[in-house]
Coordinates of C-alpha atoms in Angstrom, one line a residue:
M247 CA 120.1 45.9 -19.5
N248 CA 119.7 42.2 -19.3
P249 CA 116.3 41.4 -20.8
G250 CA 115.5 39.1 -17.9
D251 CA 116.0 41.9 -15.3
A252 CA 112.8 43.8 -16.2
M253 CA 110.7 40.6 -15.8
S254 CA 111.7 40.5 -12.1
N255 CA 109.4 43.5 -11.5
R256 CA 105.7 42.6 -11.5
L257 CA 104.6 45.8 -13.2
L258 CA 107.0 45.4 -16.1
A259 CA 106.4 41.7 -16.3
A260 CA 102.7 42.3 -16.7
L261 CA 103.2 44.3 -19.9
P262 CA 102.7 42.7 -23.3
A263 CA 105.9 42.4 -25.2
P264 CA 105.3 45.3 -27.7
D265 CA 104.7 47.7 -24.8
L266 CA 107.7 46.5 -22.8
H267 CA 109.8 47.0 -26.0
L268 CA 108.8 50.7 -25.8
L269 CA 110.7 51.0 -22.5
E270 CA 113.5 48.5 -22.9
P271 CA 115.9 50.6 -25.0
E272 CA 116.0 53.2 -22.2
L273 CA 116.0 50.9 -19.2
E274 CA 119.2 50.4 -17.3
T275 CA 120.0 48.1 -14.4
I276 CA 121.2 49.8 -11.2
A277 CA 122.1 48.7 -7.7
L278 CA 119.9 49.7 -4.8
E279 CA 122.5 50.3 -2.1
Q280 CA 121.5 49.9 1.6
D281 CA 120.2 53.3 3.0
A282 CA 120.7 55.1 -0.3
V283 CA 118.3 58.0 -0.9
L284 CA 116.8 57.6 -4.4
L285 CA 114.7 60.7 -4.2
R286 CA 114.2 63.5 -1.8
A287 CA 111.0 65.3 -1.0
G288 CA 110.9 68.6 -3.0
D289 CA 113.1 67.3 -5.8
D290 CA 112.0 67.0 -9.4
I291 CA 111.5 63.4 -10.4
E292 CA 114.3 62.5 -12.9
Y293 CA 113.9 58.7 -13.1
V294 CA 111.2 56.1 -12.7
V295 CA 112.7 53.1 -10.8
F296 CA 111.3 49.6 -11.0
P297 CA 112.8 47.3 -8.2
H298 CA 113.7 43.7 -9.1
S299 CA 114.6 43.0 -5.4
G300 CA 115.1 44.8 -2.2
A301 CA 112.8 47.2 -0.4
I302 CA 112.3 51.0 -0.6
A303 CA 110.5 53.0 2.1
L304 CA 108.6 56.2 1.1
M305 CA 109.0 58.7 3.9
I306 CA 107.3 61.9 4.8
D307 CA 109.6 64.6 6.3
M308 CA 108.0 67.0 8.8
A309 CA 109.2 70.5 9.4
D310 CA 110.3 69.6 13.0
G311 CA 112.6 66.9 11.7
H312 CA 110.3 63.9 12.5
T313 CA 109.8 61.3 9.8
V314 CA 107.3 58.5 9.2
A315 CA 107.0 55.9 6.4
T316 CA 103.9 55.9 4.3
A317 CA 104.5 52.9 2.0
A318 CA 107.0 50.2 1.1
V319 CA 107.9 49.5 -2.5
G320 CA 109.4 46.2 -3.7
R321 CA 109.3 44.2 -7.0
E322 CA 105.5 44.8 -7.3
G323 CA 105.8 48.6 -7.7
A324 CA 107.9 51.5 -8.7
V325 CA 109.3 54.8 -7.5
G326 CA 108.6 58.0 -9.4
I327 CA 105.9 56.6 -11.6
L328 CA 103.3 59.1 -10.4
S329 CA 105.3 61.8 -12.3
V330 CA 103.1 60.9 -15.3
L331 CA 100.2 62.7 -13.6
G332 CA 101.9 66.0 -14.1
P333 CA 105.1 68.0 -13.4
S334 CA 105.5 68.5 -9.7
P335 CA 108.2 67.9 -7.1
S336 CA 108.2 64.7 -5.2
T337 CA 106.2 64.7 -2.0
T338 CA 108.1 61.9 -0.4
T339 CA 111.7 60.8 0.2
A340 CA 112.5 57.3 -1.1
I341 CA 115.1 55.4 1.0
V342 CA 116.4 51.9 0.3
R343 CA 115.8 49.8 3.4
A344 CA 117.0 46.5 1.9
A345 CA 119.6 46.4 -0.8
G346 CA 118.7 44.9 -4.2
T347 CA 118.6 45.9 -7.9
A348 CA 116.3 47.8 -10.1
S349 CA 115.5 49.0 -13.7
R350 CA 115.7 52.7 -14.1
I351 CA 114.3 54.9 -17.0
P352 CA 114.4 58.7 -17.4
A353 CA 111.1 60.1 -16.4
S354 CA 110.8 62.0 -19.7
R355 CA 111.2 58.7 -21.7
F356 CA 108.7 57.0 -19.5
H357 CA 106.2 59.8 -20.0
G358 CA 106.5 59.4 -23.8
A359 CA 105.8 55.7 -23.7
F360 CA 102.9 56.3 -21.3
S361 CA 101.3 58.6 -23.8
R362 CA 101.6 56.0 -26.6
S363 CA 100.6 52.8 -24.8
P364 CA 97.2 51.9 -23.2
A365 CA 98.9 48.9 -21.5
I366 CA 101.5 51.2 -19.8
R367 CA 98.7 53.5 -18.7
R368 CA 96.9 50.5 -17.2
M369 CA 100.1 49.5 -15.5
V370 CA 100.3 53.0 -13.8
Q371 CA 96.7 52.6 -12.7
I372 CA 97.5 49.3 -11.1
H373 CA 100.4 50.9 -9.2
V374 CA 98.2 53.9 -8.1
R375 CA 95.5 51.7 -6.8
A376 CA 98.1 49.5 -4.9
M377 CA 99.7 52.6 -3.4
L378 CA 96.3 54.1 -2.4
I379 CA 95.6 50.9 -0.4
Q380 CA 98.9 51.3 1.5
F381 CA 98.3 55.0 2.1
Q382 CA 94.7 54.6 3.3
L383 CA 95.2 51.6 5.5
G384 CA 98.5 53.0 6.8
L385 CA 96.8 56.2 7.8
A386 CA 94.1 54.3 9.7
C387 CA 96.7 51.9 11.2
N388 CA 98.9 54.8 12.5
A389 CA 95.8 56.4 14.1
L390 CA 94.2 53.4 15.7
H391 CA 96.8 50.7 16.4
P392 CA 99.5 50.5 19.1
V393 CA 103.2 50.8 18.0
E394 CA 104.0 47.2 18.6
A395 CA 101.3 46.1 16.1
R396 CA 102.5 48.7 13.6
M397 CA 106.1 47.6 13.9
A398 CA 105.1 44.0 13.3
R399 CA 103.1 45.2 10.2
W400 CA 106.0 47.1 8.8
L401 CA 108.4 44.2 9.3
L402 CA 106.0 41.9 7.5
Q403 CA 105.6 44.4 4.6
L404 CA 109.4 44.6 4.2
R405 CA 109.7 40.9 4.5
D406 CA 107.2 40.5 1.6
C407 CA 109.4 42.8 -0.5
V408 CA 112.7 40.9 0.1
D409 CA 111.1 37.4 0.3
H410 CA 113.4 36.2 3.1
D411 CA 113.4 36.3 6.9
V412 CA 116.4 38.4 7.6
L413 CA 115.9 42.2 7.4
P414 CA 118.9 44.6 7.5
L415 CA 117.2 47.2 9.7
T416 CA 118.8 49.3 12.5
Q417 CA 116.8 50.7 15.4
Q418 CA 117.4 54.2 13.9
A419 CA 115.8 53.1 10.6
L420 CA 112.8 51.7 12.4
S421 CA 112.5 54.8 14.5
Q422 CA 112.4 56.9 11.4
M423 CA 109.8 54.7 9.7
L424 CA 107.5 54.5 12.7
G425 CA 107.9 58.1 13.7
V426 CA 108.7 57.2 17.3
R427 CA 111.8 57.5 19.6
R428 CA 114.5 55.0 19.6
T429 CA 113.8 54.1 23.2
T430 CA 110.3 53.1 22.1
V431 CA 111.8 50.9 19.3
T432 CA 114.1 49.3 21.9
L433 CA 111.1 48.5 24.1
V434 CA 109.0 47.1 21.3
M435 CA 111.8 45.0 19.9
R436 CA 112.3 43.5 23.4
N437 CA 108.6 42.6 23.6
L438 CA 108.7 41.0 20.1
R439 CA 111.8 39.0 21.0
T440 CA 110.2 37.8 24.2
C441 CA 107.2 36.4 22.3
G442 CA 109.5 34.8 19.7
A443 CA 108.3 37.0 16.8
I444 CA 111.9 38.3 16.0
R445 CA 115.5 37.6 16.8
S446 CA 118.0 40.5 16.3
D447 CA 121.7 41.0 16.8
R448 CA 124.0 44.0 17.1
R449 CA 124.8 44.2 13.4
G450 CA 121.5 45.7 12.5
L451 CA 120.0 42.4 11.2
I452 CA 116.5 41.3 12.4
E453 CA 115.5 37.7 11.8
I454 CA 111.8 37.3 11.9
D455 CA 109.4 34.4 12.6
R456 CA 106.6 35.1 10.1
A457 CA 103.9 33.2 12.0
G458 CA 104.9 34.9 15.3
L459 CA 105.1 38.3 13.8
A460 CA 101.7 37.9 12.1
A461 CA 100.2 37.1 15.5
A462 CA 101.7 40.3 16.9
A463 CA 100.6 42.5 13.9
C464 CA 97.3 44.1 13.4
E465 CA 95.0 43.0 10.6
C466 CA 96.3 45.8 8.3
H467 CA 99.2 43.8 6.8
N468 CA 97.0 40.9 5.7
T469 CA 94.3 43.3 4.4
M470 CA 96.9 45.2 2.3
R471 CA 98.4 42.1 0.9
L472 CA 95.1 40.5 -0.1
E473 CA 93.8 43.7 -1.7
V474 CA 97.0 44.4 -3.6
E475 CA 97.0 40.8 -4.9
E476 CA 93.3 41.3 -6.0
I477 CA 94.3 44.5 -7.9
F478 CA 97.0 42.6 -9.8
A479 CA 94.7 39.6 -10.5
T480 CA 91.8 41.7 -11.8
N481 CA 93.8 44.5 -13.6
S482 CA 96.5 42.6 -15.4
T483 CA 97.8 44.5 -18.4
Q484 CA 98.3 41.2 -20.3
P485 CA 95.3 40.5 -22.6
R486 CA 93.8 37.1 -22.0
T487 CA 94.2 34.7 -24.9
A488 CA 91.3 32.7 -26.4
I489 CA 92.6 29.6 -24.7
E490 CA 92.7 31.3 -21.2
I491 CA 89.2 32.6 -21.7
K492 CA 87.8 29.3 -22.8
S493 CA 89.5 27.6 -19.8
R494 CA 88.1 30.1 -17.4
D495 CA 84.5 29.8 -18.9
A496 CA 84.8 26.0 -18.5
M497 CA 85.4 26.2 -14.8

């Protein structure tokens, strides 16, 4: 693994060097291929995956075949990290929605480092809190907000993960994420195009206007983003140096 790759993931980058070194010998860089399934619900978690770029959707699969996305994971998070809480099958299916790269480590190796490093345990706590924000606000959003606002929110979340304005999303993928029919997705996309929030073509690419999409979205995206940033700001695994503390106290 290129040593610089791990630093592209915010969780890994927040670790002090000695704690990161516990993981580095076992980390390997992998490609996140568009629409690849990294993990299926019901499977044992074999790897913990730390994205450097791209976007992964965590999906719930219902018995009747319907699906809905519960969270998006980009360079600020990880997939499979909750396996440290105890052996159990995955409750979600993880699908790559925008291609990128990631660092991957066998779950058993990560568990060993987790047991030895308080900093890695704090890193997991940061991730858990960030995921809980997504799950809780996402549940409320799905129950209370119209599908157009929810689609706008998801597009903004995925845009935050990839950090550019072109998203490789088909209507089928959006239908699966939102838990609605493709005909509903077609109608909502037409409305978003009319108001200038998105531009799309037949190749499955959606170009977004961030300001226009923010106006169409509910408040949930901005609330999620601000709360997750607050979690990272107040729960950094990196210890503050004496100079940083003195600088803070002088403000």
